[in-house]
Every structure is written in C-alpha cells, then in structure tokens.
CSV table of C-alpha atoms in Angstrom, one decimal:
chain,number,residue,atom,x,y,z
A,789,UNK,CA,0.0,0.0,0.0
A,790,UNK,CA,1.3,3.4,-1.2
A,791,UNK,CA,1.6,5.6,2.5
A,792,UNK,CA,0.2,9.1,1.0
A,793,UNK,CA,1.5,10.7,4.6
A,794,UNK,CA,4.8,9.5,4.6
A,795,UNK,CA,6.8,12.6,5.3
A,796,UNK,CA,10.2,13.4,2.9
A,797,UNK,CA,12.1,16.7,3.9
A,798,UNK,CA,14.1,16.3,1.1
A,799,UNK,CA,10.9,16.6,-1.2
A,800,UNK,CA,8.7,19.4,0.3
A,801,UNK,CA,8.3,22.2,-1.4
A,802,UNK,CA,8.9,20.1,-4.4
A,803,UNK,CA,7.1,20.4,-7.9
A,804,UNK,CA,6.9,16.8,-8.0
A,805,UNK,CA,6.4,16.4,-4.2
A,806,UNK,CA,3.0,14.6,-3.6
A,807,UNK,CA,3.4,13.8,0.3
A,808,UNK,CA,2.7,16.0,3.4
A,809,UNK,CA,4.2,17.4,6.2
A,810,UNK,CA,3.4,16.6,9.7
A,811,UNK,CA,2.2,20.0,9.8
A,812,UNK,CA,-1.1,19.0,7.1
A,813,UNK,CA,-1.4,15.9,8.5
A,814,UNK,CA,-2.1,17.1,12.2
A,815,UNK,CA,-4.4,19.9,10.5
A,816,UNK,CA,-6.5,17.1,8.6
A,817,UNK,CA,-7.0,14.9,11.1
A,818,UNK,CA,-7.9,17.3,14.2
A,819,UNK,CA,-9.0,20.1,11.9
A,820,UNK,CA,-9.1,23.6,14.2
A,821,UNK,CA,-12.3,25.4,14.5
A,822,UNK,CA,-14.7,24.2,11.9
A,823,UNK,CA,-18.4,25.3,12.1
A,824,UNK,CA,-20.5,22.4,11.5
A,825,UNK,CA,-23.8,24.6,12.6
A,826,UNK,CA,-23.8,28.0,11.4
A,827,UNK,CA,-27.5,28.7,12.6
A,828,UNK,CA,-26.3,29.2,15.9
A,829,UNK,CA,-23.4,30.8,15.3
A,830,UNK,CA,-23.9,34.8,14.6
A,831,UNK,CA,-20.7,36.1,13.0
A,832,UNK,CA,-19.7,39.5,11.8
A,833,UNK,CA,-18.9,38.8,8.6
A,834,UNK,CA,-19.1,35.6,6.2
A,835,UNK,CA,-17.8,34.7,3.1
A,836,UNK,CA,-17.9,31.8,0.8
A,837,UNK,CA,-16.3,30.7,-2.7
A,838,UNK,CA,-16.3,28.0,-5.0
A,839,UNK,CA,-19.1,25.9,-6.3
A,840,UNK,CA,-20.1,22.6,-4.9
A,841,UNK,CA,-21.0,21.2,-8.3
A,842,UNK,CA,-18.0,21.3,-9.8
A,843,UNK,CA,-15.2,21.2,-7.1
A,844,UNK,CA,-14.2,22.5,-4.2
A,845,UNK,CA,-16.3,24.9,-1.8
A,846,UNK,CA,-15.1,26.8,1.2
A,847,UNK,CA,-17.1,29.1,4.1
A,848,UNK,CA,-15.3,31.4,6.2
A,849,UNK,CA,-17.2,33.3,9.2
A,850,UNK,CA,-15.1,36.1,11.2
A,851,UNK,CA,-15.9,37.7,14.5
A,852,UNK,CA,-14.4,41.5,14.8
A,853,UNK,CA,-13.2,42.9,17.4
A,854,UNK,CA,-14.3,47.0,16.7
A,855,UNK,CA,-12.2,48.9,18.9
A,856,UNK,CA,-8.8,46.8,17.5
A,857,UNK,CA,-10.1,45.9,14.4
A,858,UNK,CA,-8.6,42.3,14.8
A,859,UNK,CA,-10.6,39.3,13.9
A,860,UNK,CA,-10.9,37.2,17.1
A,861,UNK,CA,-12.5,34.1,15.9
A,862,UNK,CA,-12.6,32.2,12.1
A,863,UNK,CA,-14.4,29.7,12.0
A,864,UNK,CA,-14.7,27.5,8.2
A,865,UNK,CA,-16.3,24.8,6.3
A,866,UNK,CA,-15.5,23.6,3.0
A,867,UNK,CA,-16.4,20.1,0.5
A,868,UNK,CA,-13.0,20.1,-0.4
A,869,UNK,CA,-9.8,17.9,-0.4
A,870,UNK,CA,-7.3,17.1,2.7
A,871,UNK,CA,-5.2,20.0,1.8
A,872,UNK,CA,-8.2,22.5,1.8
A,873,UNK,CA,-8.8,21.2,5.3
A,874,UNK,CA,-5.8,21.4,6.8
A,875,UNK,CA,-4.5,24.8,4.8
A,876,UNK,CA,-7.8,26.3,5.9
A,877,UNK,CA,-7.6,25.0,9.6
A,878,UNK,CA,-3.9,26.4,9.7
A,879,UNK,CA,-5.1,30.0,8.1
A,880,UNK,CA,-7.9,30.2,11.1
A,881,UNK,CA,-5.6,29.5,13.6
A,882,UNK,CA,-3.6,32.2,12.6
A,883,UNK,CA,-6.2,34.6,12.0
A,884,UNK,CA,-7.4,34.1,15.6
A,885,UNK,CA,-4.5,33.6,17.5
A,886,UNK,CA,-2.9,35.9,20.0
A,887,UNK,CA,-5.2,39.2,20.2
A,888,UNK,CA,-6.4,38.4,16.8
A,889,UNK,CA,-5.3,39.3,13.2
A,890,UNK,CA,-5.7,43.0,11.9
A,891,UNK,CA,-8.2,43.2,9.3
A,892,UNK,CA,-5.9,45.3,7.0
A,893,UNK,CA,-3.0,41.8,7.8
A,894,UNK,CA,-6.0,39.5,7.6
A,895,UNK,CA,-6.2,40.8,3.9
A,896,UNK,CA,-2.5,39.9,3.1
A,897,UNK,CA,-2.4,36.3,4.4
A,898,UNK,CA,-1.2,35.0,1.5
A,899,UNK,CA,-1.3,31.0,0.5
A,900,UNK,CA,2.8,31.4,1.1
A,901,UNK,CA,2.1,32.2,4.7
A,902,UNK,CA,-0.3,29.8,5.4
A,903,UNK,CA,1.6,26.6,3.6
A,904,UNK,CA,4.9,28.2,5.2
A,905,UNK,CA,3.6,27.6,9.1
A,906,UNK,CA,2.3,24.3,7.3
A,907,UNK,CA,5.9,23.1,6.3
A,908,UNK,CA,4.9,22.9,3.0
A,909,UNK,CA,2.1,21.9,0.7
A,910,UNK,CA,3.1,19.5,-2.7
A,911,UNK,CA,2.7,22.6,-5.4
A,912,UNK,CA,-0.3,20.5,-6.9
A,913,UNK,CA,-2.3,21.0,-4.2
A,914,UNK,CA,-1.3,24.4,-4.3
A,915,UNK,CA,-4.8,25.7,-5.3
A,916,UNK,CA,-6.3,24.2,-2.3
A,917,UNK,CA,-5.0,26.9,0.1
A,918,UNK,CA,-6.0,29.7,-2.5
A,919,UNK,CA,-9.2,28.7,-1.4
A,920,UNK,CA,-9.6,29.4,2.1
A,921,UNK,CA,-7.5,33.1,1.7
A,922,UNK,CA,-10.6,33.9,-1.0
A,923,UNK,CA,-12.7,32.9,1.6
A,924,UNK,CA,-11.2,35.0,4.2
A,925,UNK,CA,-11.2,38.0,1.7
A,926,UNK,CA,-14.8,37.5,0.9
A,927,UNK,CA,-16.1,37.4,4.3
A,928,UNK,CA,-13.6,40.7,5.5
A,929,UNK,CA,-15.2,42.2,2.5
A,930,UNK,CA,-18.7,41.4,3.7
A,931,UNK,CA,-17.7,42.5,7.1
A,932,UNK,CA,-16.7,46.2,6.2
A,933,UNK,CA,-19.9,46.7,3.8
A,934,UNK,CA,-22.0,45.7,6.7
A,935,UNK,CA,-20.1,47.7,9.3
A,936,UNK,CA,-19.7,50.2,6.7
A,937,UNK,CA,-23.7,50.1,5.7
A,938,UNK,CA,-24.2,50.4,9.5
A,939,UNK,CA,-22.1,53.6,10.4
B,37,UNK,CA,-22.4,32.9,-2.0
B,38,UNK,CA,-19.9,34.6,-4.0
B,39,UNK,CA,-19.4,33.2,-7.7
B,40,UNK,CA,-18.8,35.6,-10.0
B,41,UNK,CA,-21.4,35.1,-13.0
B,42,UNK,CA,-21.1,33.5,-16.4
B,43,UNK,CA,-21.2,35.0,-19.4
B,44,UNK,CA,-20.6,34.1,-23.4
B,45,UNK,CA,-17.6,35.9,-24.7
B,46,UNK,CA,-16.7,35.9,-28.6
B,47,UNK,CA,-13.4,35.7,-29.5
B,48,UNK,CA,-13.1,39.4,-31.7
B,49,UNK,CA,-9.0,39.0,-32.3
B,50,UNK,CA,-6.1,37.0,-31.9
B,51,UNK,CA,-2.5,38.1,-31.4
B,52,UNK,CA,0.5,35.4,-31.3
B,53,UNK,CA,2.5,37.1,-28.8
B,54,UNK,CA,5.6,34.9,-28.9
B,55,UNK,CA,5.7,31.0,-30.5
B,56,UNK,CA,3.8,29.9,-27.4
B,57,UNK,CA,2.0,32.2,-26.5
B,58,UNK,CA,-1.6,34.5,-27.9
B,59,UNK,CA,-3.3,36.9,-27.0
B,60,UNK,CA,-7.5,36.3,-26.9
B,61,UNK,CA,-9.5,39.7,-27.1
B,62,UNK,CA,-12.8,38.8,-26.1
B,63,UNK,CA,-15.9,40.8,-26.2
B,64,UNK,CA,-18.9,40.1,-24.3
B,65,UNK,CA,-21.9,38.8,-26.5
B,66,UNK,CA,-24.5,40.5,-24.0
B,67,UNK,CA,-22.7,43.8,-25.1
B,68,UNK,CA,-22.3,45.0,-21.6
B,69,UNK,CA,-18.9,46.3,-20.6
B,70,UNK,CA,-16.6,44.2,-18.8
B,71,UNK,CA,-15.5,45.9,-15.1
B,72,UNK,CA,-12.6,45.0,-13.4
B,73,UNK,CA,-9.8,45.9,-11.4
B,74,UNK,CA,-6.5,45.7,-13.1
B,75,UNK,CA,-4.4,42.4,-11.6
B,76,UNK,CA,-8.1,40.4,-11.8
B,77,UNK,CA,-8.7,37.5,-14.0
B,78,UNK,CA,-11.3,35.4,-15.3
B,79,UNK,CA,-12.1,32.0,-15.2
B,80,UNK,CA,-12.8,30.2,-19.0
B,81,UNK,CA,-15.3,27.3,-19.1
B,82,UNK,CA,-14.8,24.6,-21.9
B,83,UNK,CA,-16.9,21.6,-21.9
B,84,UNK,CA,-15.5,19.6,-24.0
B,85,UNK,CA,-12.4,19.6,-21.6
B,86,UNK,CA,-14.4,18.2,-19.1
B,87,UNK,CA,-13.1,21.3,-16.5
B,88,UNK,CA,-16.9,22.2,-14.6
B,89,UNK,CA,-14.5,24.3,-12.2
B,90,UNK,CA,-12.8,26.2,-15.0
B,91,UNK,CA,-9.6,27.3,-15.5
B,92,UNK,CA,-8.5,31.1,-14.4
B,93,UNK,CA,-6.6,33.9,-16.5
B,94,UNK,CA,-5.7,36.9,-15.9
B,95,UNK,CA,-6.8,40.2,-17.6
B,96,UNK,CA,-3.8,41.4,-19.7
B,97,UNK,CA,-5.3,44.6,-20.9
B,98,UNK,CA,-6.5,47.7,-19.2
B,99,UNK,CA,-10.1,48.8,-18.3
B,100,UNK,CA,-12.5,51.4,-20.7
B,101,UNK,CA,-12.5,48.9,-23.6
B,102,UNK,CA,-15.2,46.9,-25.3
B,103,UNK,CA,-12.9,43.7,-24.7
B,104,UNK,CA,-11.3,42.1,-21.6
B,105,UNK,CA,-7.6,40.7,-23.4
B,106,UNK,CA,-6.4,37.3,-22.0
B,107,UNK,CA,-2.8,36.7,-22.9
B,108,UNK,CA,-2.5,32.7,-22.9
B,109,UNK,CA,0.6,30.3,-23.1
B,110,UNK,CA,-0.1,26.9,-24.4
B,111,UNK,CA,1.7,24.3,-21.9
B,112,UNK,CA,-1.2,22.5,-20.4
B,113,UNK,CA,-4.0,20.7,-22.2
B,114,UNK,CA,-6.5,23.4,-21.5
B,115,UNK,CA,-4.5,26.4,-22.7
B,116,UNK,CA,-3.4,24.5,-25.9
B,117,UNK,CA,-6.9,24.3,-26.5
B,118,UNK,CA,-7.4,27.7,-25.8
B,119,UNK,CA,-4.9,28.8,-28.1
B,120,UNK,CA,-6.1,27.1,-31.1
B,121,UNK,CA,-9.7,29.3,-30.6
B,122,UNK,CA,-10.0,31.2,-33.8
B,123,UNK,CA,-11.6,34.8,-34.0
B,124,UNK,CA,-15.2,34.2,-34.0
B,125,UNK,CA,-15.5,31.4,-31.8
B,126,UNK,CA,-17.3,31.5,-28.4
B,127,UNK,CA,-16.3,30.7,-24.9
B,128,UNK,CA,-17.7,31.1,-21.5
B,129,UNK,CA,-16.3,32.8,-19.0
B,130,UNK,CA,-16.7,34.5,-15.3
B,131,UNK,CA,-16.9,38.2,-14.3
B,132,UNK,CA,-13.8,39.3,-13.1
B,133,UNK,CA,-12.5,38.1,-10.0
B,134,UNK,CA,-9.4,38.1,-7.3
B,135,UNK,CA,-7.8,40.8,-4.7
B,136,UNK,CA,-4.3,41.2,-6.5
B,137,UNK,CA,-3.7,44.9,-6.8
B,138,UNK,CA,-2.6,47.4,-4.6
B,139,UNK,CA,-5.4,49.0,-2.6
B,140,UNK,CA,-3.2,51.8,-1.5
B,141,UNK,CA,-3.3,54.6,-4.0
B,142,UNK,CA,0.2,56.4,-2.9
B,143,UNK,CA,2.3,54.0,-2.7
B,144,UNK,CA,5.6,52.8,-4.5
B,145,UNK,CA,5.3,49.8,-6.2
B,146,UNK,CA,7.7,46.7,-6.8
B,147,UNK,CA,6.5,44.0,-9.4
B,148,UNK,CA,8.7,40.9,-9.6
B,149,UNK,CA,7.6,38.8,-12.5
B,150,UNK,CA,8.3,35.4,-14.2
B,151,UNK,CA,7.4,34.5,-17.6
B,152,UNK,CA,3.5,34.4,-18.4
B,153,UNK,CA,3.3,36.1,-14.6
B,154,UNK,CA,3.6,39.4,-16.3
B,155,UNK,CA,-0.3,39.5,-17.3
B,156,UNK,CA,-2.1,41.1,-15.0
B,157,UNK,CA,1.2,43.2,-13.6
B,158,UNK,CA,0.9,44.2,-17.7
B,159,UNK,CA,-2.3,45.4,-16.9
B,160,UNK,CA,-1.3,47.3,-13.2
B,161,UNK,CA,1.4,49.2,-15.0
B,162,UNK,CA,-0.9,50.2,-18.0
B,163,UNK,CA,-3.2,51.8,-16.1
B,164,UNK,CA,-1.1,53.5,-13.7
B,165,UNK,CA,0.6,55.0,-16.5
B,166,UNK,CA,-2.1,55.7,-18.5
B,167,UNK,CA,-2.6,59.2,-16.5
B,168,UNK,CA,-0.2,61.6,-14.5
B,169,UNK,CA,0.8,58.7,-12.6
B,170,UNK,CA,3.5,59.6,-9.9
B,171,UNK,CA,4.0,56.7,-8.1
B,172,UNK,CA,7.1,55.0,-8.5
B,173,UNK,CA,7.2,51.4,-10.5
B,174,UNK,CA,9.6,48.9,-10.5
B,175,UNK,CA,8.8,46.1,-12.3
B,176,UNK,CA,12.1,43.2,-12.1
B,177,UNK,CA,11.1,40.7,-14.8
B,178,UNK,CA,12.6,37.0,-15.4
B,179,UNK,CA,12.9,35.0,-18.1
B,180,UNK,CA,15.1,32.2,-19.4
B,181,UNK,CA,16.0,33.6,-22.3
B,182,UNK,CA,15.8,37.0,-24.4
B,183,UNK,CA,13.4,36.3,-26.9
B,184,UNK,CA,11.1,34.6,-24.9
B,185,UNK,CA,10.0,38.1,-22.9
B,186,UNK,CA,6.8,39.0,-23.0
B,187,UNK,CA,5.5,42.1,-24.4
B,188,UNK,CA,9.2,43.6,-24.4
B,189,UNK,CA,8.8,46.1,-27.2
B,190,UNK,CA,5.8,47.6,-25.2
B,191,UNK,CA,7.6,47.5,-22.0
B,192,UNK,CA,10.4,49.3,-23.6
B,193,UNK,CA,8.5,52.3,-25.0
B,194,UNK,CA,6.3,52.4,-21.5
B,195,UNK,CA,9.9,52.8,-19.9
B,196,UNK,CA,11.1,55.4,-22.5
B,197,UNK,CA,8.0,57.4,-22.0
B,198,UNK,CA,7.7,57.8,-18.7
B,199,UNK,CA,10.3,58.8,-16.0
B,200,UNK,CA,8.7,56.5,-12.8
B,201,UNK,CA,8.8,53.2,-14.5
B,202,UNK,CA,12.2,51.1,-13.9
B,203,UNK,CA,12.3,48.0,-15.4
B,204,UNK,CA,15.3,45.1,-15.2
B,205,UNK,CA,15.1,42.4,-17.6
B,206,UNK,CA,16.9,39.1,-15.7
B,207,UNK,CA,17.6,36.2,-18.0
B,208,UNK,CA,18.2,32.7,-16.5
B,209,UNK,CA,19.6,30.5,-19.0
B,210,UNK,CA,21.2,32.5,-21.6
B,211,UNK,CA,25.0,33.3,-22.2
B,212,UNK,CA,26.5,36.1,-23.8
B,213,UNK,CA,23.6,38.2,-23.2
B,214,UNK,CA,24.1,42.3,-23.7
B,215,UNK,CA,24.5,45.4,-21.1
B,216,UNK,CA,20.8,46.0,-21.1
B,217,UNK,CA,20.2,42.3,-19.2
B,218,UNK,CA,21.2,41.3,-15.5
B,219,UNK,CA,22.0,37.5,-15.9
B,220,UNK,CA,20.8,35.1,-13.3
B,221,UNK,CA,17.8,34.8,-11.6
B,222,UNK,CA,15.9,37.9,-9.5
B,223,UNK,CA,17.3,37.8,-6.0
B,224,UNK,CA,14.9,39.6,-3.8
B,225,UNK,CA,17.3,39.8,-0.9
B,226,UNK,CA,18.8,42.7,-3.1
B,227,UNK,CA,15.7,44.4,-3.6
B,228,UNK,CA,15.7,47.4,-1.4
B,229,UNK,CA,13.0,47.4,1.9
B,230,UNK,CA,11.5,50.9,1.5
B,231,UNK,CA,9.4,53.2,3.3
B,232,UNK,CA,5.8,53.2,1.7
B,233,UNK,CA,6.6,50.7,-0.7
B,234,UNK,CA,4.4,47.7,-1.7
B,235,UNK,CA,5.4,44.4,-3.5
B,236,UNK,CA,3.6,42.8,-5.8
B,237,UNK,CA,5.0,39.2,-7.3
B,238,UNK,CA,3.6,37.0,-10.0
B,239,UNK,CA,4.6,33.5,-11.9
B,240,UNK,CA,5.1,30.0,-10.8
B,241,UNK,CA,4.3,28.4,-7.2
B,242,UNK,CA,8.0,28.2,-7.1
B,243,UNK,CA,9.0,31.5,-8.4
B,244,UNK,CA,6.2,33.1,-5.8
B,245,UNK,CA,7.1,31.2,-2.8
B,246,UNK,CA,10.8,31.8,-3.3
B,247,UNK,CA,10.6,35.5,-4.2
B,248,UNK,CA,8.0,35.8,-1.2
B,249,UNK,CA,10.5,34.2,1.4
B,250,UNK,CA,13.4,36.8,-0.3
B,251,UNK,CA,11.6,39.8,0.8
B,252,UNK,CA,10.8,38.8,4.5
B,253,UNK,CA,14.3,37.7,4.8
B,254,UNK,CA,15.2,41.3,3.4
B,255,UNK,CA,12.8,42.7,6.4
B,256,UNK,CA,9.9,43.3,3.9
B,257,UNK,CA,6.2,43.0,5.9
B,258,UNK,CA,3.8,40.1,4.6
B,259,UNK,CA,1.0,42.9,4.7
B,260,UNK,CA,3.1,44.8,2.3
B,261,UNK,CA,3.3,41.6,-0.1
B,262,UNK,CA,1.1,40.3,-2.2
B,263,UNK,CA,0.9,37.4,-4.4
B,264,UNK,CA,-0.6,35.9,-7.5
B,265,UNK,CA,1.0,31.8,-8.5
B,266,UNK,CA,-0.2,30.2,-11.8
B,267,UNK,CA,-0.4,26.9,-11.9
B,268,UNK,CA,-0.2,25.0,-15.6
B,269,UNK,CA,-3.8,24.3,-17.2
C-alpha cells in the first residue's frame, strides 16, 4: 500500500512532491475550528467561494473585534480535499491567535504564509489553500460593507 | 455565495504574442462592458475539456475597452486548447474576479515577474501610466531567455515614455547576453525594503514562494506583499 502521509524533507516544497508534512497531516485529522452549525453561530462577517457542483467549496465566518479591528474568531467549512482542510484550519488558527489578526493583515495572508507555518504543501495541491485566503477575503469584505452600511 | 457570474464571450481578435503564446481579445456577447480591477482575471469554461470548475486567466489589458484581453501560453491541455480558438469562436467565461492589486493609492510599487506572470502586472502598469501617474514602479522581470520576454517592445516604449517606471530584464539561462540584461535569476534579498513601498510578485508556485520568502528575509512586511502563482492548465 502506497503511504500518502509518509513525510520526505528532502521533497517538500517540491514540484513533484505529492506527500505532506506533519504540519497538514495534524491539521487534517484534528482540523481547528470548523463550524459544523452556522444557525447558531452569529458572525460578523461571512464569506464563501467556489461551487459545490464542480469542485471545491469553502465558508469562512469572522468575528471582529471593533475597537482593534482584529478578527478574534474564524471559524470555516469547506467540500473540499485534505489540503483544503488542513490549509484552511492552519489559516484560522492564525487569523485568531494571540489578540487576533488586523483586518488590513488579515487581507495579506497569502497562500505562502499559510503553507509556510504548514511546512509545506506538494505545489499541486497548491490551489487548495488559495481557497480558504478567498474565503477570508470574501467574508472581510462582507464585514466592512455591513459595518460600513451600519455607520 | 460569492461566484462571479457567467457570461458568453466571442473571441473578436487574436494576437500570437511569442511561438507559445496568444493573445484572446474577447468581447462580451450580451454587449455589456466588462469591469474589473487591473491584476483580476477570469475564469474560461470549456466543456469539452471536461473542467466544470474552469480554468483562471488573468486580464492582460486595461479597463475602458469593449474587450477584456487574456494573454495565454499553451503548456497544459486546457490552454493549448485555448490557443487554437480562432476569431469568431465563443467561450464562456466569469466576471472578473481576485484581490491582486494594490489598494493603497500612494504607494511605491515593486513587481517581480516570471514569464506568463507578467499578465495582470501588464495590466497594473498600464493603467497607472495611462494618467499623470506619480508613483514609483519597479517592475524586475525573469525569463530564461531574451526572446522569450513577453510584451518587451511595449515595456520598452512604457519605460522610454515615462520617467517612474524602472524595469530590469533578468535572463536565467542564456550566455553572452548584452548590457541591457542582468543574468541570473531575480534575487529579492537585493531588492531594497523601503518606506511606503508595496510588492507585488507573480509567476510560478515556485517563483512566488521563493521571491516571497526573499523579501521577508530582506525585512519586507507580509501585509506589504502580495501574491498571484499560476499553476499550468
């Protein structure tokens, strides 16, 4: 049997690297706040990209903190792939951790960041933590029109 | 949810760019104007390639025209297909999409670019020239060889004409090369960490992730970065 999570330094990073670090693995199997009922979760802003009918899908919700501006809870979802789920669960952690994220550095968490504190992410499965940054982006964006709208 | 809508595009001209590579100009059978941001891109549905998610290209021309411009290179199935679309044929495509493009408006500006990364970066520098543009540009470009730049001759007269655009040319994997190339790859530890600067990179997973780890190791903030990878279709 072919062990997908058999973990090569020498290969991460690499274009024809298909395994994952310890870093995904741990992400994927105890994946870090996913919201599994949104009805009873009120966030301040909510974003969501991708289609469901033809490949991956990913939710973000963000709670904002208005005096700091710094997002102090992500929560996600997504029907996607063992790298969306563990790029995504990495990218809320460090949204949310410490006092929260900024919302202006919460726009530039780029899929770099998020597969560097992974250890790496095989470049094919790149894409997957494109997804969950979008996501983010969508649901800052839907936070500032409504905070906006409400001022 | 946010999915940007479909619509039919026709394909109005066709440019071959370099041996590999063509530029679409599509117009929008609806007749509507495309919007969008210069640095977005599109994503191009084609059936018969059995792709439901699509593939995603960036917009190589600048807004205020009756066609969005998608400048392709032919290395995966789906852009060889792409590049053997004729004028008059039909695709479908999305609205505009993606957040890569400065959101400050005073800023200076550092492109690093690799190969077919120069699309929407084409399209940034445009448009900030287009008017009384005084923000500083520096666009460091890489390819492997001289005659496999993209859009040179334009870059050259868009550096001629105006005063706040620098570009260097870097060329990988060609010898004997003359004054006006740097040989060797683009080595963002040498790029300066400036004041009220922001950096904006484009090409490969690779070439991103390495040219994104150069400027944090040169002191360079991540919120000051931002990045666009293509991945081959």
């Amino acid at each position: 049997m072919i062990n997908f999570f058999k973990k090569n330094k020498t290969e991460e990073n690499n274009e024809d690297s298909w395994l994952y670090s310890d870093n995904v693995k741990e992400h994927f199997f105890n994946p870090q706040n996913c919201l599994t009922n949104e009805e009873e979760y009120d966030a301040d802003g909510y974003g969501v990209v991708g289609s469901a009918t033809c490949g991956d899908m990913m939710a973000v919700w963000i709670k904002v903190n208005e005096e700091t501006n710094a997002i102090y809870e992500c929560k996600w979802r997504t029907f996607g792939c063992p790298s969306a789920i563990a790029s995504t669960s990495m990218m809320s952690v460090m949204v949310s951790e410490n006092e929260g994220m900024q919302l202006s550095r919460a726009k530039r968490l780029t899929p770099e960041a998020i597969i560097e504190r992974l250890v790496g992410l095989p470049d094919r499965k790149y894409h997957c933590s494109v997804l969950g940054h979008l996501a983010l982006r969508e649901a800052i964006k839907n936070y500032e029109t409504l905070y906006a709208s409400a001022k | 949810m946010h999915q940007p809508s479909k619509r039919i595009f026709k394909i109005v001209g066709k440019k071959d760019e370099l041996a590999n590579v063509v530029t679409l100009l599509l117009a929008p059978t609806d007749g509507i104007s495309p919007v969008f941001i210069p640095g977005q891109y599109i994503n191009v549905f084609i059936p018969e390639n059995n792709t439901p998610e699509g593939k995603s290209y960036s917009i190589s021309n600048i807004p205020g025209s009756d066609v969005i411009t998608i400048t392709v290179k032919s290395i995966g199935e789906f852009s060889k297909f792409l590049c053997a679309m004729n004028v008059g044929d039909t695709l479908e495509a999305s609205d505009p999409y993606g957040y890569f493009y400065s959101e400050q408006n005073n800023t200076s500006l550092v492109f690093l670019a690799a190969g077919i990364g120069i699309t929407p970066i084409m399209s940034m520098i445009k448009d900030l020239l287009k008017e009384n543009n005084t923000r500083k540009i520096s666009l460091h470009y890489s390819n492997a060889k001289v005659n496999s730049i993209l859009f040179k001759d334009e870059l050259n007269e868009l550096e001629e004409q105006n005063q706040n655009l620098k570009v260097t040319h870097c060329i990988t994997q060609e010898k004997n090369i003359t004054a006006e190339y740097k040989a060797g790859r683009i080595v963002p530890e040498d790029i300066q960490n400036e004041q009220n600067t922001e950096y904006l990179i484009c090409g490969s997973i690779s070439f991103v992730r390495d040219m994104w780890d150069g400027l944090r190791k040169n002191g360079i903030k991540e919120e000051c970065i931002y990045t666009e990878a293509f991945f081959s279709h």
